[in-house]
């Protein structure tokens, strides 16, 4: 039975609630183009890179723009997003996250970041949590976005652990698919009806512990 050696965390929606800022900024971009973006449609954007998210939004609105305008509008969206992020403080770290990371540290379990965001470092610094991470894989390092397994495979390689020794924490459907494609144990943070492919789904870290994780991880069925 493989031992649990590393936990890989998505950022947005797992460590910190930046998803609401992404939504506000994307919705503004859609509004600028003359249509609206619903909360339901926003779900498709979670875990997906900036430019892929833009493509999805343009498709939803039935709007076509030039490649140059895409880059320009994505830059405006990112500037608005970062402006919104300025109001964040360490208190915006999602409930229970810091205590769970402390538990992992005490148990000498390695901690990695696996995020599609190019802003990951800025956000981690802003909420003062960067020092917990033994490695960070973010949107600046990956060439293939989630649901491709690359982001989590790179994290495991950085930490020198095998896929079977890793647990991934993800709030996005694409992220859970990425973890499963990497052959890792996937914990969904959110709604079990949405994150159907996860091995375990919890609402957040508040009522979660390393003991509970280990119980599920160690009793899983290995194919
Ligand atoms: C992911 C978010 O973590 O990062 C997506 O879930 C976002 O919503 C993606 O589009 C890219 O983020 P950024 O910060 O590089 O625009
Ligand atoms: Mg996420």
PDB file of C-alpha atoms and ligand atoms in Angstrom, residues 10 12 22 26 45-50 53 77-78 81 115-119, ligand 1:
ATOM      1  CA  UNK A  10      -4.964  23.859  -6.593  1.00  0.00           C
ATOM      2  CA  UNK A  12      -8.204  29.340  -6.764  1.00  0.00           C
ATOM      3  CA  UNK A  22     -12.296  35.874 -11.604  1.00  0.00           C
ATOM      4  CA  UNK A  26     -14.871  37.824 -16.699  1.00  0.00           C
ATOM      5  CA  UNK A  45     -14.082  28.372 -16.517  1.00  0.00           C
ATOM      6  CA  UNK A  46     -12.816  26.984 -13.238  1.00  0.00           C
ATOM      7  CA  UNK A  47      -9.349  25.470 -13.541  1.00  0.00           C
ATOM      8  CA  UNK A  48      -9.097  26.543 -17.169  1.00  0.00           C
ATOM      9  CA  UNK A  49      -6.299  28.883 -18.362  1.00  0.00           C
ATOM     10  CA  UNK A  50      -6.898  32.555 -19.030  1.00  0.00           C
ATOM     11  CA  UNK A  53     -11.484  30.768 -20.546  1.00  0.00           C
ATOM     12  CA  UNK A  77      -9.540  41.294 -17.528  1.00  0.00           C
ATOM     13  CA  UNK A  78      -6.315  40.404 -15.706  1.00  0.00           C
ATOM     14  CA  UNK A  81      -8.763  40.831 -11.510  1.00  0.00           C
ATOM     15  CA  UNK A 115      -2.435  25.847 -10.408  1.00  0.00           C
ATOM     16  CA  UNK A 116      -3.296  27.065 -13.894  1.00  0.00           C
ATOM     17  CA  UNK A 117      -2.925  30.654 -12.730  1.00  0.00           C
ATOM     18  CA  UNK A 118      -0.088  32.893 -13.847  1.00  0.00           C
ATOM     19  CA  UNK A 119      -0.846  35.040 -10.789  1.00  0.00           C
TER      20      UNK A 119
HETATM   21  C1  LIG B   1      -7.344  28.879 -12.410  1.00  0.00           C
HETATM   22  C2  LIG B   1      -8.738  29.432 -12.230  1.00  0.00           C
HETATM   23  O1  LIG B   1      -6.819  28.555 -11.156  1.00  0.00           O
HETATM   24  O2  LIG B   1      -6.507  29.835 -13.028  1.00  0.00           O
HETATM   25  C3  LIG B   1      -9.275  29.922 -13.569  1.00  0.00           C
HETATM   26  O3  LIG B   1      -9.592  28.433 -11.718  1.00  0.00           O
HETATM   27  C4  LIG B   1      -8.302  30.918 -14.176  1.00  0.00           C
HETATM   28  O4  LIG B   1     -10.539  30.503 -13.355  1.00  0.00           O
HETATM   29  C5  LIG B   1      -6.941  30.264 -14.310  1.00  0.00           C
HETATM   30  O5  LIG B   1      -8.768  31.321 -15.462  1.00  0.00           O
HETATM   31  C6  LIG B   1      -5.899  31.202 -14.900  1.00  0.00           C
HETATM   32  O6  LIG B   1      -5.671  32.256 -14.002  1.00  0.00           O
HETATM   33  P1  LIG B   1      -4.859  33.556 -14.288  1.00  0.00           P
HETATM   34  O7  LIG B   1      -4.675  34.139 -12.907  1.00  0.00           O
HETATM   35  O8  LIG B   1      -3.560  33.151 -14.909  1.00  0.00           O
HETATM   36  O9  LIG B   1      -5.659  34.406 -15.201  1.00  0.00           O
END
